[in-house]
mmCIF file of C-alpha atoms in Angstrom:
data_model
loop_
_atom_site.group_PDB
_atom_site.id
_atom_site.type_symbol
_atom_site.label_atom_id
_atom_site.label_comp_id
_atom_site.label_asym_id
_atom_site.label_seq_id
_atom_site.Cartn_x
_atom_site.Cartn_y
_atom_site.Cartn_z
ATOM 1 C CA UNK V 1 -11.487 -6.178 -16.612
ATOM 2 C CA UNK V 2 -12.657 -6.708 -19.955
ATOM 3 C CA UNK V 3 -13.862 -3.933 -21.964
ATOM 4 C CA UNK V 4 -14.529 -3.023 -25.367
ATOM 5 C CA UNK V 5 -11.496 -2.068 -26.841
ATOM 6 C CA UNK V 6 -12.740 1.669 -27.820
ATOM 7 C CA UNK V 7 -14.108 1.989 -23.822
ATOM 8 C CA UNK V 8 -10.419 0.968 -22.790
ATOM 9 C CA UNK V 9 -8.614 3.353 -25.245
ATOM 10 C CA UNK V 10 -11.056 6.368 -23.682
ATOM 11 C CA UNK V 11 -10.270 5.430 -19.967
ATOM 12 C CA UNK V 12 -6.898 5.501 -21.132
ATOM 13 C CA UNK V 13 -7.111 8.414 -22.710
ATOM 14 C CA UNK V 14 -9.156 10.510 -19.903
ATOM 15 C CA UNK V 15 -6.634 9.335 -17.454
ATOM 16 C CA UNK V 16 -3.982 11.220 -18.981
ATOM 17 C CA UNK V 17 -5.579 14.294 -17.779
ATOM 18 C CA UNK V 18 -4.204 15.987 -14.760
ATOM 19 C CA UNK V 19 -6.101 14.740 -11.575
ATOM 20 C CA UNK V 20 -7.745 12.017 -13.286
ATOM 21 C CA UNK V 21 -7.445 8.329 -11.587
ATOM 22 C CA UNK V 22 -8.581 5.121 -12.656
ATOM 23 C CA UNK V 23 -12.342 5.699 -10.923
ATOM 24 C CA UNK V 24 -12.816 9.312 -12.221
ATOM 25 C CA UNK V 25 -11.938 8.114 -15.910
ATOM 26 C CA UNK V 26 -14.434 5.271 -15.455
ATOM 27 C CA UNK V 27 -16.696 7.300 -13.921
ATOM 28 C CA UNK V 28 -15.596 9.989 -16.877
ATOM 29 C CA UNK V 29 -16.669 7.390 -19.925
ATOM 30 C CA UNK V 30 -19.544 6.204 -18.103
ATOM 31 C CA UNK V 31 -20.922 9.708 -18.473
ATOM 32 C CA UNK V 32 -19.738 10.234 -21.846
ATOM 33 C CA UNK V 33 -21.263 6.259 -23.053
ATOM 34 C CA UNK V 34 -24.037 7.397 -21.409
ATOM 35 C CA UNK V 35 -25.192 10.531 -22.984
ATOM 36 C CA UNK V 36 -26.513 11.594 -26.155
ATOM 37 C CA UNK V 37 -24.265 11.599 -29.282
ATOM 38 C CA UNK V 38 -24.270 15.360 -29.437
ATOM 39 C CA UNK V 39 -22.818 16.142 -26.351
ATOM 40 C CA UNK V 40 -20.417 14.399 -26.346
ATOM 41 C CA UNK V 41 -19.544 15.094 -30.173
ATOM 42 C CA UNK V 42 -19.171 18.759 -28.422
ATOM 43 C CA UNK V 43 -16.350 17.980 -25.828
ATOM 44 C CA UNK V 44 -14.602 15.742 -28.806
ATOM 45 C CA UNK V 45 -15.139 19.177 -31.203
ATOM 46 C CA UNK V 46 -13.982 21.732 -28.182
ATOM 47 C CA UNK V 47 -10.848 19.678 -27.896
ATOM 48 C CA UNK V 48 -10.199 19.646 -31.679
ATOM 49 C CA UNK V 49 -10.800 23.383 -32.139
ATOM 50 C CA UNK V 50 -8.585 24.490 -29.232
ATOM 51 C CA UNK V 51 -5.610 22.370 -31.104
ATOM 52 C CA UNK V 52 -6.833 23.791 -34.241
ATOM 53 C CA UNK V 53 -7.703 27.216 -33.980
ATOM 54 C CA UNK V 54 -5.564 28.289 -30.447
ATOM 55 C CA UNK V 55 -1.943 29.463 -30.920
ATOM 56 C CA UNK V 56 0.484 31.744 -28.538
ATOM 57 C CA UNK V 57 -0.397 35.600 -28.846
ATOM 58 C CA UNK V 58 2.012 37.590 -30.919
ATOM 59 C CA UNK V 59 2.680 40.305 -28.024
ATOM 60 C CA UNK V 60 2.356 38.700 -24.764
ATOM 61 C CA UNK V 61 2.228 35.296 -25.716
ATOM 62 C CA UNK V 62 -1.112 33.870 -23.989
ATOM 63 C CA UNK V 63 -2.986 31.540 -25.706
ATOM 64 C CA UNK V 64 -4.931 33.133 -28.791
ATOM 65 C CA UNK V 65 -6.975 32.644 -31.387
ATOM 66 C CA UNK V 66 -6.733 36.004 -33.321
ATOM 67 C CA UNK V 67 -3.124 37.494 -33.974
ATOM 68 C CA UNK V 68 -3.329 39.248 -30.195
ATOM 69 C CA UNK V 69 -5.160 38.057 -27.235
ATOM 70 C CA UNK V 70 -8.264 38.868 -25.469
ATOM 71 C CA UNK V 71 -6.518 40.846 -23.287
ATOM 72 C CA UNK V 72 -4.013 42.461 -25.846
ATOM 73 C CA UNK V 73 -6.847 43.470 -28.081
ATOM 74 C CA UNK V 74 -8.767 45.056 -25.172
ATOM 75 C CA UNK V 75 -9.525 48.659 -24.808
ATOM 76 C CA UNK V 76 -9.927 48.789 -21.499
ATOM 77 C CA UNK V 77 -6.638 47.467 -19.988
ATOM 78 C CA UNK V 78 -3.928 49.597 -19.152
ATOM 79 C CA UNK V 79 -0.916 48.594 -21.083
ATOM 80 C CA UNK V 80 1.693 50.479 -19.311
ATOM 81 C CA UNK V 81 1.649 47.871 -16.686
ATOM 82 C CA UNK V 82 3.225 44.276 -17.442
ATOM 83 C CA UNK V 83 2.503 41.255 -15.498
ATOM 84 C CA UNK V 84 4.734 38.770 -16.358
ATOM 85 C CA UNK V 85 4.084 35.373 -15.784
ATOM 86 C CA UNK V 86 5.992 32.134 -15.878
ATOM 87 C CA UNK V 87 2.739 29.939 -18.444
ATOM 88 C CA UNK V 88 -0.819 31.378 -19.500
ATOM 89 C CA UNK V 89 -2.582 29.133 -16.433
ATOM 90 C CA UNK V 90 -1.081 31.801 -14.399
ATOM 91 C CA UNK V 91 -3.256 34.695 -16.452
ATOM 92 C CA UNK V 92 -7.036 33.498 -14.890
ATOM 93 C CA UNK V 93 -6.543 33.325 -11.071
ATOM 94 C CA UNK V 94 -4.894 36.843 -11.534
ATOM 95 C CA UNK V 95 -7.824 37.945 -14.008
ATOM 96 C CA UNK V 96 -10.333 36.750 -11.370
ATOM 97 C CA UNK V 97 -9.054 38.663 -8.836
ATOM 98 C CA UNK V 98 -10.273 42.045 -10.824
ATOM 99 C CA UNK V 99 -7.848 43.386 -8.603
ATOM 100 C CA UNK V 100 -5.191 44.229 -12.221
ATOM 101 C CA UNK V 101 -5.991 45.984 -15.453
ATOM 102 C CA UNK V 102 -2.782 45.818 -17.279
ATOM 103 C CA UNK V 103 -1.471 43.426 -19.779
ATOM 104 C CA UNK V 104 0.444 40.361 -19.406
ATOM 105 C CA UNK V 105 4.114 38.855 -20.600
ATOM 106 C CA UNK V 106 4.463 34.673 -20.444
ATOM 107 C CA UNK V 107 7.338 33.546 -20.126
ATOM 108 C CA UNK V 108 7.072 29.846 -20.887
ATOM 109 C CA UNK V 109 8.007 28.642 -18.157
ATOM 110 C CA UNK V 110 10.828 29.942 -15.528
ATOM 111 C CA UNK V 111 14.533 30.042 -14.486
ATOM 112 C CA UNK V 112 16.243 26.796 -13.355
ATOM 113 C CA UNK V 113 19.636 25.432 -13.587
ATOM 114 C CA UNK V 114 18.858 21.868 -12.319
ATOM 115 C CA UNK V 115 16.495 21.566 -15.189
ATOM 116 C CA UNK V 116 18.957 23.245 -17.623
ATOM 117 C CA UNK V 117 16.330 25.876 -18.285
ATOM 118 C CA UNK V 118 18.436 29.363 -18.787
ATOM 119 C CA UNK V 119 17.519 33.212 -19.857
ATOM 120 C CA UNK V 120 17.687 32.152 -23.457
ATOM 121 C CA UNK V 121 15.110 29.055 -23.107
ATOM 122 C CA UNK V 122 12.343 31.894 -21.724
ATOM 123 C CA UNK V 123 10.608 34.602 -23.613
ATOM 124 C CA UNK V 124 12.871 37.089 -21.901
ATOM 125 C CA UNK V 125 14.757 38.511 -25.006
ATOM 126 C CA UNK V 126 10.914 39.498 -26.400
ATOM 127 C CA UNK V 127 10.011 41.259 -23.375
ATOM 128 C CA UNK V 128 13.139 43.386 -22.901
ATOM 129 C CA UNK V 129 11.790 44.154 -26.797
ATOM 130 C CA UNK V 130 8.620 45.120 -25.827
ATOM 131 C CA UNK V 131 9.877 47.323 -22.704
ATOM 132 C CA UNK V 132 12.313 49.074 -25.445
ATOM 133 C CA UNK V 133 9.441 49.648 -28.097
ATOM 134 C CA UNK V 134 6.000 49.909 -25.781
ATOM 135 C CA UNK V 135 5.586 52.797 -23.570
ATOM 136 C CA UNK V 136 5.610 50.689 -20.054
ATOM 137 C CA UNK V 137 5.635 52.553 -16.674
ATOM 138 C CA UNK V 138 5.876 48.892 -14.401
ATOM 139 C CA UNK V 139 6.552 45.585 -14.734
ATOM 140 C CA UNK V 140 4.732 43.575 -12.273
ATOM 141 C CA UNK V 141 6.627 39.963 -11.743
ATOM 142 C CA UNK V 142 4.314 37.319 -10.823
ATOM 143 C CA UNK V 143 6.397 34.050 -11.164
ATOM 144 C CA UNK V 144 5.468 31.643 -8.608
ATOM 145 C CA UNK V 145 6.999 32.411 -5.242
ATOM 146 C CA UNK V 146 8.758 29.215 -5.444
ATOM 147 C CA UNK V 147 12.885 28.972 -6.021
ATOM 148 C CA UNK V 148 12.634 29.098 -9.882
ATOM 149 C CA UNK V 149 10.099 31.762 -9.833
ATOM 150 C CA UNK V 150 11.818 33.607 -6.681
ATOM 151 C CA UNK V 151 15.025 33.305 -9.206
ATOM 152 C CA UNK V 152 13.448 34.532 -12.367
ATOM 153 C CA UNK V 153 12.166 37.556 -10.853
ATOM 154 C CA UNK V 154 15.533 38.688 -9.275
ATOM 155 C CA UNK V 155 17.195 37.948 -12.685
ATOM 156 C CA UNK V 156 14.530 40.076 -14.540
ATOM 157 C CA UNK V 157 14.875 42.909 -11.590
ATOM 158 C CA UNK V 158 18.390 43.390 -11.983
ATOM 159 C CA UNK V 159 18.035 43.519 -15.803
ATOM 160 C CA UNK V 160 14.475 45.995 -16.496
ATOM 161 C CA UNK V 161 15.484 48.033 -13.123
ATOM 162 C CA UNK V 162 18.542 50.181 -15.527
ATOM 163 C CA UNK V 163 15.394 50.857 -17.865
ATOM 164 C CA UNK V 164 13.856 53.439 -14.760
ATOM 165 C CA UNK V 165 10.749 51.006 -14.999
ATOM 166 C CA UNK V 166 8.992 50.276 -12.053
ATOM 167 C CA UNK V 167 9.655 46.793 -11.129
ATOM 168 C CA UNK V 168 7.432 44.839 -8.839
ATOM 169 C CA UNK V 169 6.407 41.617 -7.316
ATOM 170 C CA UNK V 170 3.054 40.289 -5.697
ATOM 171 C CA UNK V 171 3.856 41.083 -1.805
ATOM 172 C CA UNK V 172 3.965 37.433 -0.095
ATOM 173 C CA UNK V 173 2.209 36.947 3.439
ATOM 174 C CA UNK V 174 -0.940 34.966 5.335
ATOM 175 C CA UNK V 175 -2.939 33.819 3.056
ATOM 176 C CA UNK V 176 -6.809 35.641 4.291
ATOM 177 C CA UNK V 177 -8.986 33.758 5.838
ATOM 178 C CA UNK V 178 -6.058 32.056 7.298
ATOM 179 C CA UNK V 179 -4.767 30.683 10.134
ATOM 180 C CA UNK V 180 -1.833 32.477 12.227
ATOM 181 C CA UNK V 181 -0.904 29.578 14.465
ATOM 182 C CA UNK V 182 -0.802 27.070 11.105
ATOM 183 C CA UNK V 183 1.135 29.529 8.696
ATOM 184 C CA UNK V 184 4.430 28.030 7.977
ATOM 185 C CA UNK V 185 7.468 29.899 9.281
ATOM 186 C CA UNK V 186 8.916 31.293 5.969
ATOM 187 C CA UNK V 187 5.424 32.743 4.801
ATOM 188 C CA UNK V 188 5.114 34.339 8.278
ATOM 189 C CA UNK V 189 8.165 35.455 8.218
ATOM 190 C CA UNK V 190 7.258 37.332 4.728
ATOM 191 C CA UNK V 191 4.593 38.601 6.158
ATOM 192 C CA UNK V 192 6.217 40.246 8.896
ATOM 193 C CA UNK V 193 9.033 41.523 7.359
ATOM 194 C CA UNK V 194 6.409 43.351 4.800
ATOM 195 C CA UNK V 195 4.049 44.593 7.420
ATOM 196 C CA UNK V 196 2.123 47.544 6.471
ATOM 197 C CA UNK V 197 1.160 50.237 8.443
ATOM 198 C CA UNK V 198 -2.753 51.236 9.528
ATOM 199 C CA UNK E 1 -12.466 36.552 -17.302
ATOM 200 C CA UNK E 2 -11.026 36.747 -20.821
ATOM 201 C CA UNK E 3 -10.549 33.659 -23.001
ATOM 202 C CA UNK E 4 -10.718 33.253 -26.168
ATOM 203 C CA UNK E 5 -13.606 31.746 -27.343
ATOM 204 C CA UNK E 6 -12.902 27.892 -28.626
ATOM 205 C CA UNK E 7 -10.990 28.160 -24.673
ATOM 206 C CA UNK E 8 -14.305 29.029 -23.208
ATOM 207 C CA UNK E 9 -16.067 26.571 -25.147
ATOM 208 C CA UNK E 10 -13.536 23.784 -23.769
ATOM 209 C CA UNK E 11 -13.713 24.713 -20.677
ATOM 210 C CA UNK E 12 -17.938 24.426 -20.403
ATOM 211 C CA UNK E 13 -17.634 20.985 -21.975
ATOM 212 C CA UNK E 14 -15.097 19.777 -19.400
ATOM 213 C CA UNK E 15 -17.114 21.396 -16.880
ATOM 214 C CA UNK E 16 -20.140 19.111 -17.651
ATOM 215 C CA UNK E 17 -18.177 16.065 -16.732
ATOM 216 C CA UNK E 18 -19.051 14.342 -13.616
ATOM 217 C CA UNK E 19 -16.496 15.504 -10.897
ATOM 218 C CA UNK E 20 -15.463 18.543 -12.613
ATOM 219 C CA UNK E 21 -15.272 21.943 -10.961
ATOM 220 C CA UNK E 22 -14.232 24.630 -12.612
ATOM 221 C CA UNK E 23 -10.963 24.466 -11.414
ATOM 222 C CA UNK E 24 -10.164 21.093 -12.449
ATOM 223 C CA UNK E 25 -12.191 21.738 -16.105
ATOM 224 C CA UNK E 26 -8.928 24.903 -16.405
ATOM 225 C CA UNK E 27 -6.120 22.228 -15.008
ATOM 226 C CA UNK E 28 -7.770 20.103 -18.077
ATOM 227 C CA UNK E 29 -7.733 22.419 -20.511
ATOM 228 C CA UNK E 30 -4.291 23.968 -19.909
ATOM 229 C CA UNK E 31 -3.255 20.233 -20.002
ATOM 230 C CA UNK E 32 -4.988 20.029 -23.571
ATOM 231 C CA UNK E 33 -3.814 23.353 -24.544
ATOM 232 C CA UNK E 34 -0.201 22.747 -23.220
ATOM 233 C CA UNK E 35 0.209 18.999 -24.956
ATOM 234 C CA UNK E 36 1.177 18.161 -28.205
ATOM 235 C CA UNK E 37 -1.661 17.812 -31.261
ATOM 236 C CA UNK E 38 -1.671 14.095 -31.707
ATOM 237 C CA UNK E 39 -2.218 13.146 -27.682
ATOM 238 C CA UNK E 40 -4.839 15.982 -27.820
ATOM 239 C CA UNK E 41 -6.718 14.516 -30.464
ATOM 240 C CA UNK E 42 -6.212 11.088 -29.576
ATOM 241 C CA UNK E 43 -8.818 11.905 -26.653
ATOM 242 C CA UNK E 44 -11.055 13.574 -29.054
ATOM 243 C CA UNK E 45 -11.015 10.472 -30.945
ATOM 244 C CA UNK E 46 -11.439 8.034 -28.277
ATOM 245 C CA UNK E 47 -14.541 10.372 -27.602
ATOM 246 C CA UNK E 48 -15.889 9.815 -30.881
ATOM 247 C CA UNK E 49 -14.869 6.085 -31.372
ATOM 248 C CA UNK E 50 -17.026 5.230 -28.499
ATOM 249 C CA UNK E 51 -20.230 7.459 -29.967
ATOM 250 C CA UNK E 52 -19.564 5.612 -33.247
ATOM 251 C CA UNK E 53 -18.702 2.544 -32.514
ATOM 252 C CA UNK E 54 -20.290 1.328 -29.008
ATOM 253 C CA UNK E 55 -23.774 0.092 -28.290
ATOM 254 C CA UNK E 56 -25.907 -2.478 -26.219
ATOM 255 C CA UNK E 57 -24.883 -6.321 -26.121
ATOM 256 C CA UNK E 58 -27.551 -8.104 -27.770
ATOM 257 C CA UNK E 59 -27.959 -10.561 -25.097
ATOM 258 C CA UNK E 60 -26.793 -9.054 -21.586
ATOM 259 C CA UNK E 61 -27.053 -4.588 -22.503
ATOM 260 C CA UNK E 62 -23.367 -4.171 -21.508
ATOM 261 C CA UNK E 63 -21.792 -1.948 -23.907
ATOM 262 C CA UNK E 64 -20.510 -3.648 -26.802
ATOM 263 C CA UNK E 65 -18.459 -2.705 -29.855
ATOM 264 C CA UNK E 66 -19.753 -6.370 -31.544
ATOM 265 C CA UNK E 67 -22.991 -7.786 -31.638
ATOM 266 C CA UNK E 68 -21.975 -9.214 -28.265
ATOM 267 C CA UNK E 69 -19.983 -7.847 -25.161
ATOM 268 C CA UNK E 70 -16.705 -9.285 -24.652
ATOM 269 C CA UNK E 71 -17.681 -10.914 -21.298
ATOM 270 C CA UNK E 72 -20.860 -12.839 -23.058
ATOM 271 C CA UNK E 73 -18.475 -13.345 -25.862
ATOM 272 C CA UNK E 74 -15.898 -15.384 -23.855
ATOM 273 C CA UNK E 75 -15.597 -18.748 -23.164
ATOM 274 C CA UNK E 76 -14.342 -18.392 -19.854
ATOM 275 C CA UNK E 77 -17.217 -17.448 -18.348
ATOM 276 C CA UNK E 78 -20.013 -19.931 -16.674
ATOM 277 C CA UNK E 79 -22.805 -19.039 -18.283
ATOM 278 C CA UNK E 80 -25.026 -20.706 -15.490
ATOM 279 C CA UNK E 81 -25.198 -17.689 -13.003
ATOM 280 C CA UNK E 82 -26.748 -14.635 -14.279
ATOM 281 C CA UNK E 83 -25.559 -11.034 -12.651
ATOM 282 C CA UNK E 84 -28.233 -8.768 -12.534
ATOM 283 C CA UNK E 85 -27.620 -4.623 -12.327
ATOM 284 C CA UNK E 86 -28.814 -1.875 -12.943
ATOM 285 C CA UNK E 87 -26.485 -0.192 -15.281
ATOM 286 C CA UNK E 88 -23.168 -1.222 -17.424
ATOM 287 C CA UNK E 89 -20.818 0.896 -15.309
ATOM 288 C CA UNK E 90 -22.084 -1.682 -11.875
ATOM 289 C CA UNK E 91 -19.934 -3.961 -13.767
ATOM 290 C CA UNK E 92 -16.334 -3.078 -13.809
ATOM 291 C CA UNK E 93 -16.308 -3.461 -10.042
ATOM 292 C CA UNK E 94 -17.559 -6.786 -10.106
ATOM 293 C CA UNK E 95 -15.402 -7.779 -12.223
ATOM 294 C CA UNK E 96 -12.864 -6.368 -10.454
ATOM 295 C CA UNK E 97 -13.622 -8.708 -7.358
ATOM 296 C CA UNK E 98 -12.168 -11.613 -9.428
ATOM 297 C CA UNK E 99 -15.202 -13.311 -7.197
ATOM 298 C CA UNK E 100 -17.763 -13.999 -10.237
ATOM 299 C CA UNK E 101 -17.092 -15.447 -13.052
ATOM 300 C CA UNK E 102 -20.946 -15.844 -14.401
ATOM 301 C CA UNK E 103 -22.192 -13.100 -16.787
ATOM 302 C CA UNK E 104 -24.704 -10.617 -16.480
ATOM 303 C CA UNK E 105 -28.531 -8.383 -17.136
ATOM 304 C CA UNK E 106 -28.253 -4.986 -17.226
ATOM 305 C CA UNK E 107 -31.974 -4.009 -16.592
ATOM 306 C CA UNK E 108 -31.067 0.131 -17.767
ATOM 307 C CA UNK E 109 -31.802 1.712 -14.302
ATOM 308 C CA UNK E 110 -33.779 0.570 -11.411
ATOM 309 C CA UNK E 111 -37.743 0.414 -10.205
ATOM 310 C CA UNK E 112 -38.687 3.720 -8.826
ATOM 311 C CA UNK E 113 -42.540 4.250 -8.310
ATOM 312 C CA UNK E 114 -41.208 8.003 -7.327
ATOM 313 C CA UNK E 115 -39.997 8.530 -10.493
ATOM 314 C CA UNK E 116 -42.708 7.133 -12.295
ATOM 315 C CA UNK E 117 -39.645 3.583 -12.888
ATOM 316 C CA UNK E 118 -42.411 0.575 -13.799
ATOM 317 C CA UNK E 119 -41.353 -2.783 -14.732
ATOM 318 C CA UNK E 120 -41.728 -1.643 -17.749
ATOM 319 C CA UNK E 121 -39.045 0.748 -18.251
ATOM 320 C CA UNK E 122 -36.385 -2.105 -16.952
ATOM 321 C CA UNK E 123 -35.223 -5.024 -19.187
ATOM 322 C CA UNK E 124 -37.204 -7.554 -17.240
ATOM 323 C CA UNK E 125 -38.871 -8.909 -20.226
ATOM 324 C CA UNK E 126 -35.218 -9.110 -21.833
ATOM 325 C CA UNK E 127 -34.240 -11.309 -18.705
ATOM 326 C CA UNK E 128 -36.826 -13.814 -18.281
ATOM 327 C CA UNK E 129 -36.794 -14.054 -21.964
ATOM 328 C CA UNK E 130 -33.337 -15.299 -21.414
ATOM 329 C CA UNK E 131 -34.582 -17.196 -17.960
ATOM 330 C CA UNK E 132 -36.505 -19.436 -20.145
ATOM 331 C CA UNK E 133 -34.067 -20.209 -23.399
ATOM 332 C CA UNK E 134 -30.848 -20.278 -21.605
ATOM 333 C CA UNK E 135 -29.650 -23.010 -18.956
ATOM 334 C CA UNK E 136 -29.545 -20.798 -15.532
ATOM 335 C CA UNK E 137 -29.301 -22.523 -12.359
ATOM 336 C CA UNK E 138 -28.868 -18.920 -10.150
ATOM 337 C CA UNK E 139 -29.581 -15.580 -10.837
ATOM 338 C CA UNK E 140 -27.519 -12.929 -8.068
ATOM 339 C CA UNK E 141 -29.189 -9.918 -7.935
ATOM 340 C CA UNK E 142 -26.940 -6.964 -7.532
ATOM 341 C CA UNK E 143 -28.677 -3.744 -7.334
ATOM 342 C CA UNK E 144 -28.138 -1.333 -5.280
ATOM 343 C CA UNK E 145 -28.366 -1.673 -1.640
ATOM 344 C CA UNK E 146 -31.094 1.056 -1.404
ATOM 345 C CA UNK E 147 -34.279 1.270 -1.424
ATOM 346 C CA UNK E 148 -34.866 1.446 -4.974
ATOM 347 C CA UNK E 149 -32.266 -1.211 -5.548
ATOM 348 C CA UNK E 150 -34.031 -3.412 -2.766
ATOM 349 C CA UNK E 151 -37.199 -2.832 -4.488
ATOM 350 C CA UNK E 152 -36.021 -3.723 -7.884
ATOM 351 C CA UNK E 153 -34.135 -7.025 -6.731
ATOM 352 C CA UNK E 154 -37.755 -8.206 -4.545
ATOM 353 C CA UNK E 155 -39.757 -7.998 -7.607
ATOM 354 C CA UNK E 156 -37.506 -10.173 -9.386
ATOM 355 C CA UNK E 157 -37.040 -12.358 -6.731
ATOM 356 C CA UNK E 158 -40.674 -12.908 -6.840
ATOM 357 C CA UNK E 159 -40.432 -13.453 -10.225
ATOM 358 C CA UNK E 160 -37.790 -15.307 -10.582
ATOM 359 C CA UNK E 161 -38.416 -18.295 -7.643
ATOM 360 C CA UNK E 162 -41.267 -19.916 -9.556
ATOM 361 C CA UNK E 163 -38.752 -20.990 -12.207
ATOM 362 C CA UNK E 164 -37.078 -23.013 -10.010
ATOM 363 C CA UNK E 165 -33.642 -21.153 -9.907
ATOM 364 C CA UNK E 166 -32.120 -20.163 -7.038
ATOM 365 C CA UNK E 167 -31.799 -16.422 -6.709
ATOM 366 C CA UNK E 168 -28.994 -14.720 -4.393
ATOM 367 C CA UNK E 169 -28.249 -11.198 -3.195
ATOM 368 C CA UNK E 170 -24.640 -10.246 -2.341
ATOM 369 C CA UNK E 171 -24.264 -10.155 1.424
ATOM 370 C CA UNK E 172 -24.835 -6.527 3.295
ATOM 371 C CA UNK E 173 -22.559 -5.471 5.751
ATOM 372 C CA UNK E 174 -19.181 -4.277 7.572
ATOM 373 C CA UNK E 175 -16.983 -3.239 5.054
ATOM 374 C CA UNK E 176 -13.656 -4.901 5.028
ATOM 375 C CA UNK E 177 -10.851 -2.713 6.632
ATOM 376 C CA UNK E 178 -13.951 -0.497 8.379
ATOM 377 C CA UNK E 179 -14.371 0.403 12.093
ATOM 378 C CA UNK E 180 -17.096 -1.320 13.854
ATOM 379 C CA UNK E 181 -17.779 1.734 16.089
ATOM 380 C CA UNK E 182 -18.361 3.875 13.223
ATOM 381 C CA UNK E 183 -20.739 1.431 11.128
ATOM 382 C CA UNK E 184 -24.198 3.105 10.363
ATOM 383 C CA UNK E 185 -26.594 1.101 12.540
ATOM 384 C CA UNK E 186 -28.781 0.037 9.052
ATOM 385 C CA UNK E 187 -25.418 -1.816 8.038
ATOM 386 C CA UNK E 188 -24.614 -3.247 11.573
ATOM 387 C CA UNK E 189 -28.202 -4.672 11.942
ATOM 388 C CA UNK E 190 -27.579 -6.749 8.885
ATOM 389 C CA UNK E 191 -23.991 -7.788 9.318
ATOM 390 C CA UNK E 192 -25.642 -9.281 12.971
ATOM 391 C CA UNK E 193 -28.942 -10.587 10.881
ATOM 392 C CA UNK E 194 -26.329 -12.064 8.739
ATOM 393 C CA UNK E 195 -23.902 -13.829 10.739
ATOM 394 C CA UNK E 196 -21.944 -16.824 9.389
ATOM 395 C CA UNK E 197 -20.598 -19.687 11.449
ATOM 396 C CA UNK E 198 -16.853 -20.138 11.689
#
């Protein structure tokens, strides 16, 4: 196909992005060619000013753009709960679930040896700081319930539990809305082993 | 949800992108967020480049970063047929055939008497401007196979026969790979009207 060379370098560009294949970038600059000047002068300005103005929080380490957070500088969250999380993608889907006030810890990413990720390549060392130096009743530890994150969470357990902090994890199960007959066995094997009473 | 604000800004620009949910506009910007300054901005860039530095062809309307597009600018092309449609992004898959090697109209959009679409609006002056300087022996018509597209491609036909060049439409019907069983009855019709002897 022959393109102008600044059309090429943008489908080349948008199909970088995660989920984006050769029709969606077309379809992508097509858009962008397309409309007016401003708007897309906007997307071209929202991506400069994240890199410019967004760094890592200086408590909890979610993306910022003052010293703290939005959620750090909050009022109205609890902060002697800790969810700690393996990146900051993990902060909205728990945030949109309204479902926890407290105040998060990112990791950067979690435990695994076949990757040569240890203890000291996560943000571990500053959270055992900020259980020693904030007043924190629970730590809540939502790494994914994958191996790495199932392993990050046991290594964290065994060191906060000697603190007398609470230490939990999001309980596993059927997903709602779900399926019995389609769950696979290991989730409904979670979820039986955790059954609740009524 | 909390973000902070140049996030939130992001994440509505993304979000206007054909395609883009907000789930996939948050897999984007984490991806932007998450990647190093220079890729970032590179995308910002290509964004811009294209605002600053793409416009029409001054013969066919394809978008052009010189006075002409790089397919009226070759010398591999036959400049005998004439490919009409309805908007620059109808070309990449064309071209993509490998099965024309002519060049092409864009007429800017397609005659709509619903939308209040006359002759007028389209570059139909533009292309029997061209009908009458350059040396065209067919013109294919390839709007799109509904009904404004039909429309569109009648007029010109009408137009265009008079001059003595032969004007084409590409063939309708079965896709290749496709089921016959499942073929919408419109399409089957004409693949029948439009048999070919083998």
């Amino acid at each position: 196909m022959q393109s102008a060379p600044a059309i090429q370098k943008l489908l080349d560009e948008l199909e970088r992005l995660p989920g984006v294949g050769p029709k969606s970038a077309q379809r992508m600059a097509y858009f962008i060619l397309n409309s007016d000047k401003g708007q897309a002068l906007r997307l071209a300005d929202a991506i400069r000013d994240v890199k410019d103005t967004v760094h890592f929080c200086s408590r909890c380490f979610n993306y910022a753009q003052a010293e703290l957070c939005e959620i750090c500088a909050s009022d109205k969250r609890n902060r002697s709960i800790i969810c700690v999380v393996s990146e900051p993608r993990d902060i909205p889907p728990i945030e949109r679930t309204g479902a926890f006030d407290g105040i998060y810890h990112v990791l950067g990413g979690a435990l695994s040896p076949m990757d040569g990720v240890g203890p000291e390549d996560l943000r571990i060392a500053e959270l055992m700081a900020r259980l020693g130096s904030e007043d924190v009743s629970e730590v809540v530890l939502a790494t994914n319930p994958n191996i790495e994150g199932e392993t990050t969470a046991s290594y964290l357990a065994r060191l906060i539990k000697p603190l007398d902090i609470k230490v939990t994890r999001p309980a596993s199960g059927l997903p709602v809305g779900g399926d019995l007959e389609f769950a696979d066995e290991v989730t409904l094997g979670r979820a039986i082993e955790g059954r609740q009473i009524l």
